[in-house]
mmCIF file of C-alpha atoms in Angstrom:
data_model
loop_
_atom_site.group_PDB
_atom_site.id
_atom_site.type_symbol
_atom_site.label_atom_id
_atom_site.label_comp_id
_atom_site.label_asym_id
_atom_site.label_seq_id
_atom_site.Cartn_x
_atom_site.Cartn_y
_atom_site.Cartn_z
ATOM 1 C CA UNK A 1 -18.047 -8.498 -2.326
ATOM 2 C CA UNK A 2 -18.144 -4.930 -1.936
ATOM 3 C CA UNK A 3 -15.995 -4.699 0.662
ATOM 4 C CA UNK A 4 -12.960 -6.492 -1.528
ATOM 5 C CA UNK A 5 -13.443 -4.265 -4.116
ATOM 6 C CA UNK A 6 -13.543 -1.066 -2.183
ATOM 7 C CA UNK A 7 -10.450 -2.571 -0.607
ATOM 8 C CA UNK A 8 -9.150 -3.054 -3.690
ATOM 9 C CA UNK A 9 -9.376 0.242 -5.056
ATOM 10 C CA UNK A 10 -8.628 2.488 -1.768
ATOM 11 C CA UNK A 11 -5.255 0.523 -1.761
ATOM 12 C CA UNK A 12 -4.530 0.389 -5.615
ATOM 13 C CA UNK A 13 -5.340 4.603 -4.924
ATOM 14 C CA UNK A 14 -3.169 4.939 -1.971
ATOM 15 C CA UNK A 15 -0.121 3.450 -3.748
ATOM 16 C CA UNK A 16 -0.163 5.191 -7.099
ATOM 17 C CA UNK A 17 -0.258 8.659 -4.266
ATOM 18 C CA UNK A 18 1.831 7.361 -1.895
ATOM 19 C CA UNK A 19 4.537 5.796 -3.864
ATOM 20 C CA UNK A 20 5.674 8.904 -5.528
ATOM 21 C CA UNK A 21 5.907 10.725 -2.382
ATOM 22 C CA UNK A 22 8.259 8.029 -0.890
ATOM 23 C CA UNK A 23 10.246 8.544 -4.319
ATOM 24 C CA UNK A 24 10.640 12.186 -3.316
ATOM 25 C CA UNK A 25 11.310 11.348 0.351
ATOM 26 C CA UNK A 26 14.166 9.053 -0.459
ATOM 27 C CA UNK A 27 15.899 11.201 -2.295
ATOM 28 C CA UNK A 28 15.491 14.029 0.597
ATOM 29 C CA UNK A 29 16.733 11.536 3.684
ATOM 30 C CA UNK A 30 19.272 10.714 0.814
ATOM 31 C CA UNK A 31 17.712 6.606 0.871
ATOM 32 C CA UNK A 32 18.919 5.497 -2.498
ATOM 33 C CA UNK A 33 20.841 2.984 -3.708
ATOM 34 C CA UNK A 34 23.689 3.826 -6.207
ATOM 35 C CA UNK A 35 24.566 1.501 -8.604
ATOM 36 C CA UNK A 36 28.194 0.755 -7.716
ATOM 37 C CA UNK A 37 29.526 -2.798 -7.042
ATOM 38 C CA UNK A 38 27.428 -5.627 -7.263
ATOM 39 C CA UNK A 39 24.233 -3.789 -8.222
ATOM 40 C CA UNK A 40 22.516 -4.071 -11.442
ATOM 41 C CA UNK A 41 20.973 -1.014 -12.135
ATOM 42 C CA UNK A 42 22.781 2.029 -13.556
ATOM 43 C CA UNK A 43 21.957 5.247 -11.887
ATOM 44 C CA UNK A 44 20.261 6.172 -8.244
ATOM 45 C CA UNK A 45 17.778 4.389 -7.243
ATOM 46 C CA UNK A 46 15.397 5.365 -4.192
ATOM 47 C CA UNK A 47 14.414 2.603 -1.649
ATOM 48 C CA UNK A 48 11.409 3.859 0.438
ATOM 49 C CA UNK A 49 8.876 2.700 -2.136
ATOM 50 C CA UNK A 50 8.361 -0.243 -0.389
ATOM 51 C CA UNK A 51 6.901 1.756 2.582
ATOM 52 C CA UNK A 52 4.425 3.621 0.354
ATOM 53 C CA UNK A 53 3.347 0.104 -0.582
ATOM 54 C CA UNK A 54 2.902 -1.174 3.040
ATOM 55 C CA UNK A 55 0.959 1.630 4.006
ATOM 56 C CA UNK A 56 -1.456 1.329 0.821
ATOM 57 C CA UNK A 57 -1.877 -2.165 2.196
ATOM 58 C CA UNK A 58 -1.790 -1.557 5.863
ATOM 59 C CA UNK A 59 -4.022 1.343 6.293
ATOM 60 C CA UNK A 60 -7.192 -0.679 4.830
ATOM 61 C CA UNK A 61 -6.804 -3.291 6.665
ATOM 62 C CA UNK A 62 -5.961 -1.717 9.640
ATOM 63 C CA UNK A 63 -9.229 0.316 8.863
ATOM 64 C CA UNK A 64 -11.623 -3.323 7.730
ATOM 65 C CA UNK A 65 -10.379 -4.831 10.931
ATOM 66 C CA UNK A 66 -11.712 -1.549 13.308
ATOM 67 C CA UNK A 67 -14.810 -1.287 11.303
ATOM 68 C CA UNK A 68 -15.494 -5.274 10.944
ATOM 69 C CA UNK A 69 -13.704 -6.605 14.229
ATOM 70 C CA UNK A 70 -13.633 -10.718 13.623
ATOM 71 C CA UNK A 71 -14.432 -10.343 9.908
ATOM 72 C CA UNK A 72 -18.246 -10.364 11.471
ATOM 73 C CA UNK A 73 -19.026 -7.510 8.267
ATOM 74 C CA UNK A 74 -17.029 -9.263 5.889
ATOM 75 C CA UNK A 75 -19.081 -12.800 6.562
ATOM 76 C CA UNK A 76 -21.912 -10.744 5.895
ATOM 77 C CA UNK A 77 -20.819 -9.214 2.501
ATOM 78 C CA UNK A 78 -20.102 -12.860 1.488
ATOM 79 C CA UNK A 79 -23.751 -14.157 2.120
ATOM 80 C CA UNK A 80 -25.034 -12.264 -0.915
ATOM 81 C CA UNK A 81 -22.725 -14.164 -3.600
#
């Protein structure tokens, strides 16, 4: 159970940091969206924050499945319920 939750938070963590950067980014590589045409938003909007979101997601995982290879550790944390 420990594992989840420290999974939980390192992610929840890594997107309220990471997510704000990508805003910043966006508008620097100039990857917004304006809101001509079809759109519904008024105003730019920047579209990287998606990445910031994978990476808050992908980075723990990335880093349960080198530390736990098979989901051997995360059997383990499971016994204890």
């Amino acid at each position: 159970m420990y594992a989840y939750v420290t999974y939980f938070v390192v992610s929840l963590v890594m997107a309220l940091l990471l997510v704000p950067v990508m805003r910043k980014v966006s508008f620097r590589l100039g990857a917004v969206d304006t809101g001509t045409g079809r759109r519904v938003h008024d105003g730019v909007i920047p579209r990287l924050g998606g990445v910031g979101i994978y990476l808050a997601v992908a980075v723990p995982t990335a880093f349960l499945l080198w530390r736990f290879p098979g989901g051997g550790g995360l059997r383990h944390e499971l016994a204890f319920i």
